[in-house]
Short mmCIF file of C-alpha atoms in Angstrom, two decimals:
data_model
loop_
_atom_site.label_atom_id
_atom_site.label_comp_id
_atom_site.label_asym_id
_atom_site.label_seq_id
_atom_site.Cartn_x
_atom_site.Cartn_y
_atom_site.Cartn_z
CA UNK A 1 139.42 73.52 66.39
CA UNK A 2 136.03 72.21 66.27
CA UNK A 3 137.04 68.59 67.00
CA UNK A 4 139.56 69.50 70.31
CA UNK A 5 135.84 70.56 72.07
CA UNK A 6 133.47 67.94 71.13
CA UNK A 7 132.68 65.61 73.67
CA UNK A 8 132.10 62.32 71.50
CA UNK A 9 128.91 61.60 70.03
CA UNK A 10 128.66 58.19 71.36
CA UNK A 11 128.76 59.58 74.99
CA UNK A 12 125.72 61.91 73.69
CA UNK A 13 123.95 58.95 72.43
CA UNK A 14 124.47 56.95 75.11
CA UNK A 15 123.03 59.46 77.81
CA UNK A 16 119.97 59.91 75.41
CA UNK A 17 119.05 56.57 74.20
CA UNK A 18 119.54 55.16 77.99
CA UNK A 19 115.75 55.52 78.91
CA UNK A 20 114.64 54.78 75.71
CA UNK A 21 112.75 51.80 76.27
CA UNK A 22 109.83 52.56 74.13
CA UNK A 23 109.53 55.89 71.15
CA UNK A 24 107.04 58.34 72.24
CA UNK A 25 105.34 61.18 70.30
CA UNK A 26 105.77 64.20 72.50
CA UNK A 27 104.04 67.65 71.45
CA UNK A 28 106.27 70.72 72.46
CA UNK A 29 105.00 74.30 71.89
CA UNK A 30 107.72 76.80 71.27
CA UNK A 31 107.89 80.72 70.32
CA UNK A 32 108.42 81.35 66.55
CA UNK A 33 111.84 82.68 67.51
CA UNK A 34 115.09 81.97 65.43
CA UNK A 35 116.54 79.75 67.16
CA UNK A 36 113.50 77.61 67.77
CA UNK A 37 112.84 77.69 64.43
CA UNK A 38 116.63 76.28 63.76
CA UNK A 39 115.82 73.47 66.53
CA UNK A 40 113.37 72.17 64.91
CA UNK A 41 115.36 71.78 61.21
CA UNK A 42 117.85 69.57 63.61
CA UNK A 43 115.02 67.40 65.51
CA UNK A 44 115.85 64.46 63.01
CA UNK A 45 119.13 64.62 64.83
CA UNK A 46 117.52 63.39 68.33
CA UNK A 47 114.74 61.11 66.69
CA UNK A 48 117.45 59.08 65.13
CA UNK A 49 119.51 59.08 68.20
CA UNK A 50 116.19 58.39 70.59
CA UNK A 51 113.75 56.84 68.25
CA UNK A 52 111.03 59.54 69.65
CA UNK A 53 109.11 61.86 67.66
CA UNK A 54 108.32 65.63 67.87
CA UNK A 55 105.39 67.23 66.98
CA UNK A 56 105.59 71.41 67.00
CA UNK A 57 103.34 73.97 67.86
CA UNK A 58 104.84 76.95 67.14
CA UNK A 59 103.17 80.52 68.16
CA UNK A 60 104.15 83.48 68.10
CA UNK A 61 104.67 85.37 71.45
CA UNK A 62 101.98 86.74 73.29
CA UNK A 63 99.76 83.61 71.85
CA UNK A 64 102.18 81.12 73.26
CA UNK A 65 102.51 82.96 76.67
CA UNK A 66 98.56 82.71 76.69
CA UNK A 67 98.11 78.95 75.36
CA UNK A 68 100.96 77.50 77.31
CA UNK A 69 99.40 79.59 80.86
CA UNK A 70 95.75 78.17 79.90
CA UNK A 71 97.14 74.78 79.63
CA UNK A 72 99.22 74.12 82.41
CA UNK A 73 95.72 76.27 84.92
CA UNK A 74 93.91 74.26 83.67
CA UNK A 75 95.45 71.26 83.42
CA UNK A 76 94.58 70.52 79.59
CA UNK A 77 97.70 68.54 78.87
CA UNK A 78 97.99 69.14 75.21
CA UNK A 79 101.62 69.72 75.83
CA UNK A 80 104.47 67.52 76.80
CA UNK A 81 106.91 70.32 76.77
CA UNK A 82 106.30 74.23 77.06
CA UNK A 83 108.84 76.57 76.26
CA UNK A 84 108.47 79.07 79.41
CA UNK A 85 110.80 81.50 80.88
CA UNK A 86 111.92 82.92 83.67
CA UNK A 87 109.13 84.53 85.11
CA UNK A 88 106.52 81.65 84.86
CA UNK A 89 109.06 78.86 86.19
CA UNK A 90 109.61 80.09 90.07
CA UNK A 91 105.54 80.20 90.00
CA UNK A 92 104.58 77.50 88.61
CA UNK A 93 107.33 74.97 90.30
CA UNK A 94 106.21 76.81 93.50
CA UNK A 95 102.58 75.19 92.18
CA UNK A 96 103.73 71.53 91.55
CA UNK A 97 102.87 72.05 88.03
CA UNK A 98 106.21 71.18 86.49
CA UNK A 99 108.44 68.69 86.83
CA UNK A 100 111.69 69.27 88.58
CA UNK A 101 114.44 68.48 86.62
CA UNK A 102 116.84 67.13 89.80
CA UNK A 103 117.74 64.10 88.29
CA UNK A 104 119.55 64.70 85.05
CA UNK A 105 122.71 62.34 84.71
CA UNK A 106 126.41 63.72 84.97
CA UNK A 107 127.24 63.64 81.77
CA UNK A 108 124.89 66.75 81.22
CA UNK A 109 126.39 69.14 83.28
CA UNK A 110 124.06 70.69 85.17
CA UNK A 111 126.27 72.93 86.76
CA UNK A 112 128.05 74.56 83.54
CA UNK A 113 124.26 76.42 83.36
CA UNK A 114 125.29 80.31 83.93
CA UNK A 115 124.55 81.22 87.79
CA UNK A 116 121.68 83.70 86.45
CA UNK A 117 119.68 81.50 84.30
CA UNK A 118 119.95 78.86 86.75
CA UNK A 119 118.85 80.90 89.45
CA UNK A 120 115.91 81.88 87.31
CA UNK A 121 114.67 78.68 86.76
CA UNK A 122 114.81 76.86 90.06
CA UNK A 123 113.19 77.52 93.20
CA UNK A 124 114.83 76.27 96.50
CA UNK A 125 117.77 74.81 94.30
CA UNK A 126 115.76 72.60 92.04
CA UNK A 127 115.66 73.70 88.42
CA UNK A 128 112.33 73.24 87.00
CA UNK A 129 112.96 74.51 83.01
CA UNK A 130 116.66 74.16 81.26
CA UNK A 131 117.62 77.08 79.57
CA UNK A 132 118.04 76.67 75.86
CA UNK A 133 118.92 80.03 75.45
CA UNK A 134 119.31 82.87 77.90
CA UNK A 135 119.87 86.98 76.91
CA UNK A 136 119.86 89.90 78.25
CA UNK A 137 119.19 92.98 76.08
CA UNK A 138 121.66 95.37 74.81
CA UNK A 139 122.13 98.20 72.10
CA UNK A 140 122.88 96.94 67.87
CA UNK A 141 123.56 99.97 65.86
CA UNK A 142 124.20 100.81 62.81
CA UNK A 143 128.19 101.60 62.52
CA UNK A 144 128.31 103.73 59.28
CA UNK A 145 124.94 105.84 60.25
CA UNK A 146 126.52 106.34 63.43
CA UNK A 147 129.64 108.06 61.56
CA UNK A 148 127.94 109.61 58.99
CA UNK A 149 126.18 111.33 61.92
CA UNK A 150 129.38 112.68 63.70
CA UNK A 151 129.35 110.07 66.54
CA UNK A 152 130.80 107.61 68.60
CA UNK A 153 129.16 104.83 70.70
CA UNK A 154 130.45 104.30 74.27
CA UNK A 155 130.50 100.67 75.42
CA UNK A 156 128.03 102.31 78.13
CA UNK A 157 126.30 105.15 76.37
CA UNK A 158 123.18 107.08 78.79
CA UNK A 159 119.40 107.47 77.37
CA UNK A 160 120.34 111.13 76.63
CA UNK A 161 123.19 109.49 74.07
CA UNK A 162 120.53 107.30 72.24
CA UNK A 163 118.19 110.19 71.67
CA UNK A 164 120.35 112.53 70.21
CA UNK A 165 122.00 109.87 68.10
CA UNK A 166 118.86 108.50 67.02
CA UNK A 167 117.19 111.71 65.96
CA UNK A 168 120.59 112.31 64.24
CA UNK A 169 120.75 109.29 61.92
CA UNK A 170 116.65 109.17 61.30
CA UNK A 171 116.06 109.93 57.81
CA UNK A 172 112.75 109.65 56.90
CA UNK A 173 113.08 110.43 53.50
CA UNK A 174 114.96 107.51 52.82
CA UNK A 175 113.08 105.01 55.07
CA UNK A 176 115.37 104.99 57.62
CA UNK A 177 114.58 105.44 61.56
CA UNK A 178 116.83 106.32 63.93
CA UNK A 179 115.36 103.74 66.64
CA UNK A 180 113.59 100.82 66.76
CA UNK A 181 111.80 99.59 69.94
CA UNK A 182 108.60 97.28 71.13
CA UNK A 183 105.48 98.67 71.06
CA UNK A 184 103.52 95.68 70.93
CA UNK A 185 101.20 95.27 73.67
CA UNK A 186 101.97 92.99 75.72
CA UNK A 187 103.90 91.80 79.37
CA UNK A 188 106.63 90.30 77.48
CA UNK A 189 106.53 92.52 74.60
CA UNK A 190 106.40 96.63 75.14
CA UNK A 191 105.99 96.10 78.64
CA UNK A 192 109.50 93.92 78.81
CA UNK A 193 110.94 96.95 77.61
CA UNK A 194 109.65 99.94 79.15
CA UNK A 195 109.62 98.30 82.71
CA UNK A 196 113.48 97.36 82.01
CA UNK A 197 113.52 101.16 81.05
CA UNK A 198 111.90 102.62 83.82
CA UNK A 199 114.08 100.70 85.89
CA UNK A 200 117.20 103.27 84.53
CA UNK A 201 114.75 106.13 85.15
CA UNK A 202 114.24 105.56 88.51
CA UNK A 203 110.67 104.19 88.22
CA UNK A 204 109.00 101.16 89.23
CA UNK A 205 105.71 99.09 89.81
CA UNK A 206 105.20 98.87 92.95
CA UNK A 207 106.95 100.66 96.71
CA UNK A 208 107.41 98.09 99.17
CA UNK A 209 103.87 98.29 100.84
CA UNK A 210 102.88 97.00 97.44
CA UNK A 211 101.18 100.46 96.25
CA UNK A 212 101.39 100.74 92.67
CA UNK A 213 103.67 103.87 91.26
CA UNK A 214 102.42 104.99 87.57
CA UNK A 215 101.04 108.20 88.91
CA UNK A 216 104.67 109.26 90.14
CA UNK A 217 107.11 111.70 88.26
CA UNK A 218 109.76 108.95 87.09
CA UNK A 219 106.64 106.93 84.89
CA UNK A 220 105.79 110.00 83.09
CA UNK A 221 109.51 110.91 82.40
CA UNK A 222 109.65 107.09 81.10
CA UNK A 223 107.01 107.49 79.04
CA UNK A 224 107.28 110.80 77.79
CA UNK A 225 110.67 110.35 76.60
CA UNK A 226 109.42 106.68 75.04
CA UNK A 227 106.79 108.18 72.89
CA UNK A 228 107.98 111.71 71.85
CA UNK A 229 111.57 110.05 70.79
CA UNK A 230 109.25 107.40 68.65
CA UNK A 231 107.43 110.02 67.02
CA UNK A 232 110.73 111.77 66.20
CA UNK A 233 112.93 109.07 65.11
CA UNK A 234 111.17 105.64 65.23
CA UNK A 235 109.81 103.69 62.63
CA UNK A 236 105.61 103.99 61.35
CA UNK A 237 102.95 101.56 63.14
CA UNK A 238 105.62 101.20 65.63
CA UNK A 239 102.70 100.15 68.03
CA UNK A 240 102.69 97.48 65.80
CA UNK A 241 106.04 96.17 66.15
CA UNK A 242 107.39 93.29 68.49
CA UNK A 243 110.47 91.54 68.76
CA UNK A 244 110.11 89.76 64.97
CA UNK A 245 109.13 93.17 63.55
CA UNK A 246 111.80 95.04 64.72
CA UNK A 247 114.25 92.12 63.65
CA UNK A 248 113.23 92.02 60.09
CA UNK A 249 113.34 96.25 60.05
CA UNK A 250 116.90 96.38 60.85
CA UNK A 251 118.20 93.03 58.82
CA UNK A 252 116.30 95.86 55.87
CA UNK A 253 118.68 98.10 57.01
CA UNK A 254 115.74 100.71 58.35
CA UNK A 255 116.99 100.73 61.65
CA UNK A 256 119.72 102.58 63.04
CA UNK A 257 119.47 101.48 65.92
CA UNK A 258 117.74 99.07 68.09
CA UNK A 259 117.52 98.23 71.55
CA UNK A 260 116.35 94.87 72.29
CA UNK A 261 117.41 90.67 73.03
CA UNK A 262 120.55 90.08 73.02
CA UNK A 263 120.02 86.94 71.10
CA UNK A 264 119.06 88.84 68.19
CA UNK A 265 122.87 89.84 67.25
CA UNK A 266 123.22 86.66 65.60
CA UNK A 267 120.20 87.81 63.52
CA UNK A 268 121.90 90.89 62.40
CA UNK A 269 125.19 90.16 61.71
CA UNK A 270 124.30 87.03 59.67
CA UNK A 271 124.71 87.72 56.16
CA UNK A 272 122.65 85.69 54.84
CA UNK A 273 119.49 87.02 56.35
CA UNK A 274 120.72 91.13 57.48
CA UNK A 275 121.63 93.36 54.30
CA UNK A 276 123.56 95.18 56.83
CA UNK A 277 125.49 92.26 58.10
CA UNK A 278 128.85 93.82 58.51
CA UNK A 279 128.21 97.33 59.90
CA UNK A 280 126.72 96.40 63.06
CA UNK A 281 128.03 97.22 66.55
CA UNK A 282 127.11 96.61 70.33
CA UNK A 283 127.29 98.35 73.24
CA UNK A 284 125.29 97.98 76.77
CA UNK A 285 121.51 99.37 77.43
CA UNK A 286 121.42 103.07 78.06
CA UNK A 287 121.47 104.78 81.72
CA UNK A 288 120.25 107.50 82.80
CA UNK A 289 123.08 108.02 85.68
CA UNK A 290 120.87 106.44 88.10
CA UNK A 291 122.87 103.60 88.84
CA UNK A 292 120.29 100.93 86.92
CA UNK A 293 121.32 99.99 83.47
CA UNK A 294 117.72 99.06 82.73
CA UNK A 295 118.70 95.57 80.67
CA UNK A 296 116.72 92.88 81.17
CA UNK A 297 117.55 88.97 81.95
CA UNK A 298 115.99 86.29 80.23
CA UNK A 299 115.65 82.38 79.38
CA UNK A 300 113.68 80.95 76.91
CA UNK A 301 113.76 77.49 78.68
CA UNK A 302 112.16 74.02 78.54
CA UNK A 303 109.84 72.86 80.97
CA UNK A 304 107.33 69.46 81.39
CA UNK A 305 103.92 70.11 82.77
CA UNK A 306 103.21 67.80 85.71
CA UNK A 307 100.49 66.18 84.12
CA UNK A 308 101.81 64.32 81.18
CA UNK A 309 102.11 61.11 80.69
CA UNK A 310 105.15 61.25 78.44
CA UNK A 311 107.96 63.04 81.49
CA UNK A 312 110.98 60.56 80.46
CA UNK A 313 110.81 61.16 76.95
CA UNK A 314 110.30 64.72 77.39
CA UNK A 315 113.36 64.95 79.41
CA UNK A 316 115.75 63.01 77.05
CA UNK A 317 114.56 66.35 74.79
CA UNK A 318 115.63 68.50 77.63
CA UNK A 319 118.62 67.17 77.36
CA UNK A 320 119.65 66.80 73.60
CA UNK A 321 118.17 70.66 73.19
CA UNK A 322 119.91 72.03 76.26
CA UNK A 323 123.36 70.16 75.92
CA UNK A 324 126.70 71.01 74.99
CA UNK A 325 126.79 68.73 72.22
CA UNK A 326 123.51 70.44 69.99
CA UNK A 327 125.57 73.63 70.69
CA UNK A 328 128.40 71.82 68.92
CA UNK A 329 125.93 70.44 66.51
CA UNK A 330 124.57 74.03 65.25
CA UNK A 331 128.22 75.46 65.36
CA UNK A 332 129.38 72.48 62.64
CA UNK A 333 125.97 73.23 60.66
CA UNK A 334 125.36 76.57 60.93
CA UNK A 335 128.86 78.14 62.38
CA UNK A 336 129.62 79.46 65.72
CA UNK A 337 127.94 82.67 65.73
CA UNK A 338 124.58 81.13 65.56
CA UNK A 339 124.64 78.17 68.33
CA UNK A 340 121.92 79.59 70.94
CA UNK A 341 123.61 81.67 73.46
CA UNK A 342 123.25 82.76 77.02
CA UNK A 343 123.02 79.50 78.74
CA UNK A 344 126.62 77.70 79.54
CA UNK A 345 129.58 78.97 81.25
CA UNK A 346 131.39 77.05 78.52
CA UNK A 347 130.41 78.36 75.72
CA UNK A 348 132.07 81.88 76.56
CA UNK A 349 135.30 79.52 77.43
CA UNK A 350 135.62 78.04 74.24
CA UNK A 351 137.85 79.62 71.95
CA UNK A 352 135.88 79.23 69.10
CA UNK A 353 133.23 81.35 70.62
CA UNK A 354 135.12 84.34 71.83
CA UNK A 355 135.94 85.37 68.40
CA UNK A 356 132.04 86.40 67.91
CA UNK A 357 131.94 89.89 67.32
CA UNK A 358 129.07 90.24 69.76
CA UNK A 359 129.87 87.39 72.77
CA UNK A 360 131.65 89.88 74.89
CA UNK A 361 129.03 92.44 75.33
CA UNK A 362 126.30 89.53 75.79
CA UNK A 363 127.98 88.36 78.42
CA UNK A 364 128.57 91.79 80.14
CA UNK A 365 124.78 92.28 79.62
CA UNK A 366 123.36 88.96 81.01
CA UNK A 367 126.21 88.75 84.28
CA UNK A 368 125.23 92.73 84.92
CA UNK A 369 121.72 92.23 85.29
CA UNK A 370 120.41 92.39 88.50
CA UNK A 371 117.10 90.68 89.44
CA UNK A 372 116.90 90.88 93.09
CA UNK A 373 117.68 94.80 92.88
CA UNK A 374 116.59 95.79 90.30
CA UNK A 375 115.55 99.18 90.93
CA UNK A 376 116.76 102.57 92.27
CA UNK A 377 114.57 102.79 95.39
CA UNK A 378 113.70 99.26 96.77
CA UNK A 379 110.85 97.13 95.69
CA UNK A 380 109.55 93.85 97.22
CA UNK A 381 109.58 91.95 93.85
CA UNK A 382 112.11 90.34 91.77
CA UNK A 383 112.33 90.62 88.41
CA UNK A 384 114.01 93.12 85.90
CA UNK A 385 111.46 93.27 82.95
CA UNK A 386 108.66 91.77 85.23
CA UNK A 387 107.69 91.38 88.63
CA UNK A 388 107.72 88.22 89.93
CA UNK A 389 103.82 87.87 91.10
CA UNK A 390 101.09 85.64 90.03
CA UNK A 391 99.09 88.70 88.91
CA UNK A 392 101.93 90.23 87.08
CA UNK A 393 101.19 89.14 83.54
CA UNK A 394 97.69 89.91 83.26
CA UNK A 395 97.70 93.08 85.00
CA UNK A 396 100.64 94.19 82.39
CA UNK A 397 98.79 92.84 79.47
CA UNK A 398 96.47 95.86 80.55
CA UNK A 399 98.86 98.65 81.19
CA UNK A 400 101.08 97.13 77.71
CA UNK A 401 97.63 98.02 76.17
CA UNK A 402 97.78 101.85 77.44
CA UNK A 403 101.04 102.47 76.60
CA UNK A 404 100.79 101.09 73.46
CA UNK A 405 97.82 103.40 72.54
CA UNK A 406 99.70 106.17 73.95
CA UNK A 407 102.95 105.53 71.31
CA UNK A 408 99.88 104.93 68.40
CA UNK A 409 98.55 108.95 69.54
CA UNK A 410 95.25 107.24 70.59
CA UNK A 411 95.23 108.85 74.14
CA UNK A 412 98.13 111.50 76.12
CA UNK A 413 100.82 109.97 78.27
CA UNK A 414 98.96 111.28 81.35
CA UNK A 415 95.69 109.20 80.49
CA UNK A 416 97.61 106.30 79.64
CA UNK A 417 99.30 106.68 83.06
CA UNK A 418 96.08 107.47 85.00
CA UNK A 419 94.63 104.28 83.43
CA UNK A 420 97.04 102.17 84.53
CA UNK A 421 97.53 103.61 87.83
CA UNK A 422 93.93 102.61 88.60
CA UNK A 423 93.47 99.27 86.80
CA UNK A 424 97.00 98.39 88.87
CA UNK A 425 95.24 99.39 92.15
CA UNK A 426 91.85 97.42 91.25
CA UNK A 427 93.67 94.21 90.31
CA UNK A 428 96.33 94.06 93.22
CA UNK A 429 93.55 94.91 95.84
CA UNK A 430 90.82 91.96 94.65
CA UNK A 431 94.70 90.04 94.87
CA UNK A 432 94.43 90.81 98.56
CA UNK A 433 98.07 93.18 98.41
#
């Protein structure tokens, strides 16, 4: 099977090795992610087929986010290429400060890139980063804790669902919580989350004169419900615990439930790494009945900052990590369900791949998310998980900060609210909004 959908390694190293006139050292900083961390075990694969070499700086998530935004402000060019996502891309190619990436060859297939991640990462039409993974987020749960607690996951279960069934498997006793979620501080961490969340709760950051909205009802309904069903069926520290936390409490089996990337399924189901490999289900992110599913859409994409000096060999990168064929090359090494997901029509054509356990409901999630509108009453941003502003990020990193002392008992919802209500207002007015 795998053989009828490769594409011919000599085609692959003829498209890199064409503007290979000289090797180059290029310096790439990545997020200590899974898959990343997989990329780089295969990098000998596109030195020996380029004659360039890679050097890694590999952070985890919040530091990356703030190295990778320092750099490229500042223009300190210690990177060739930064692994950025969607929110950062549309700004900073509005800037100049990446390089567009209209002139990769045929042979790559630009436009086998899903619709949504290339939307993401372009602005007018030109795509400035190439997805090397996209997600959404979605619901893994623990099959046999589900049964042994008298329940039955919908495809499409509603917030009200996911309480009652995590406060039904949670026992404490034995070390196992009912729910994991972020509570990391951070825009991309807890905040990623809760604003997706809010989304299904009718909430949002700003109404469309740009006036910010934490000091309305549907914010402290978020929250409330956030933090009391955390204290009732979530896992200690969970203030603490981000993305790679969560991950390595449910592979222990501690979780019955988590609510998070859809790239982490691979993660969970892998037996090798998840004690709990083979009782693990999927279903969408909770609703409330509002109409707003409150899953979020993603890439984790490669970009080049406009500055370097090294743009050519950077992009033959680009394309060995973003191509069809190092799909094909992690599927022969590592097996289908772990090739990084998300980012090609193709790979949810491909045979091979529809017999993942979990490649339906990813694709559901990622084509259901809803970026321009992605709220029940209208806002004038874009963004599920984010809003789509320069100031966005920092002033988040502030409110993530609140909320995350409100899950930790430091402060009451409503003080975490009125702090955020009023930092929101101070940074968008000194903005000019």
């Amino acid at each position: 099977m795998f053989a009828k959908y490769a594409i011919g390694t000599a085609t692959a190293i003829s498209l890199l090795a064409a503007g290979s006139a000289s090797a180059e050292t290029i310096t790439i900083a990545t997020v200590n992610n899974g898959d990343m961390i997989r990329m780089q075990g295969l990098t000998d694969d596109f030195t020996a087929k380029t004659g360039h070499e890679v050097e890694w700086v590999t952070l985890e998530e919040n530091v990356l986010r703030q190295r990778v935004t320092t750099d490229i402000t500042t223009k300190g060019g210690q990177f060739d290429i930064m692994t950025i996502g969607m929110y950062e891309t549309p700004i900073w190619g509005s800037n100049g400060w990446l390089v567009p990436l209209d002139d990769l060859p045929p042979e790559y297939d630009a436009d086998d890139i899903l619709p949504a991640m290339r939307g993401g990462l372009s602005v007018d039409g030109t795509l400035y980063a190439a997805p090397f993974y996209g997600e959404s987020s979605m619901i893994m749960y623990r099959t046999d804790l589900m049964e042994q607690a008298g329940l039955e996951m919908p495809d499409a279960p509603t917030w009200d669902f996911v309480a009652e069934a995590a406060r039904a498997m949670t026992d404490k006793d034995a070390g196992i919580y009912g729910i994991c979620l972020r509570g990391k501080a951070g825009w991309g961490e807890n905040m990623a989350f809760l604003t997706a969340t809010a989304n299904a709760f009718g909430a949002r950051w700003f109404d469309e004169n740009w006036q910010p909205q934490f000091d309305q009802p549907e914010w402290k309904e978020t929250l409330e419900f956030y933090v009391n069903l955390m204290n009732d069926a979530g896992p200690p520290g969970a203030s603490n615990n981000g993305f790679n936390e969560n991950l390595s409490l449910f592979q222990q089996g501690k979780c019955g439930m988590w609510i998070d990337a859809t790239v982490a399924a691979s993660f969970v189901t892998s037996p090798d790494d998840s004690t709990v490999a083979d009782k693990v289900g999927f279903a969408l992110a909770p609703d409330t009945g509002k109409g707003k599913r409150g899953n979020w859409l993603w890439a984790w994409a490669l970009g080049i900052p406009a500055g370097t000096q090294k743009a050519d060999a950077a992009k033959e990168f680009i394309q060995w990590a973003t191509s069809k064929e190092y799909i094909e090359l992690v599927a022969e090494k590592d097996g289908w369900a772990n090739v990084p997901p998300g980012a090609r029509t193709s790979l949810y054509e491909n045979p091979n791949y529809q017999e993942v356990p979990f490649a339906r409901m990813t694709l559901e999630s990622i084509q259901s998310a809803d970026p321009t509108n992605p709220t029940v009453d209208p806002v004038p941003y874009v963004g599920v998980q984010f809003a789509a502003i320069p100031e966005f990020a920092g002033i988040a990193g502030q409110v993530g900060q609140e909320f995350a002392a409100a899950l930790a008992g430091q402060q009451s919802v409503e003080a975490a609210l009125e702090k955020a209500q009023a930092l929101t207002t101070d940074e968008m007015e000194a903005a000019g909004y």
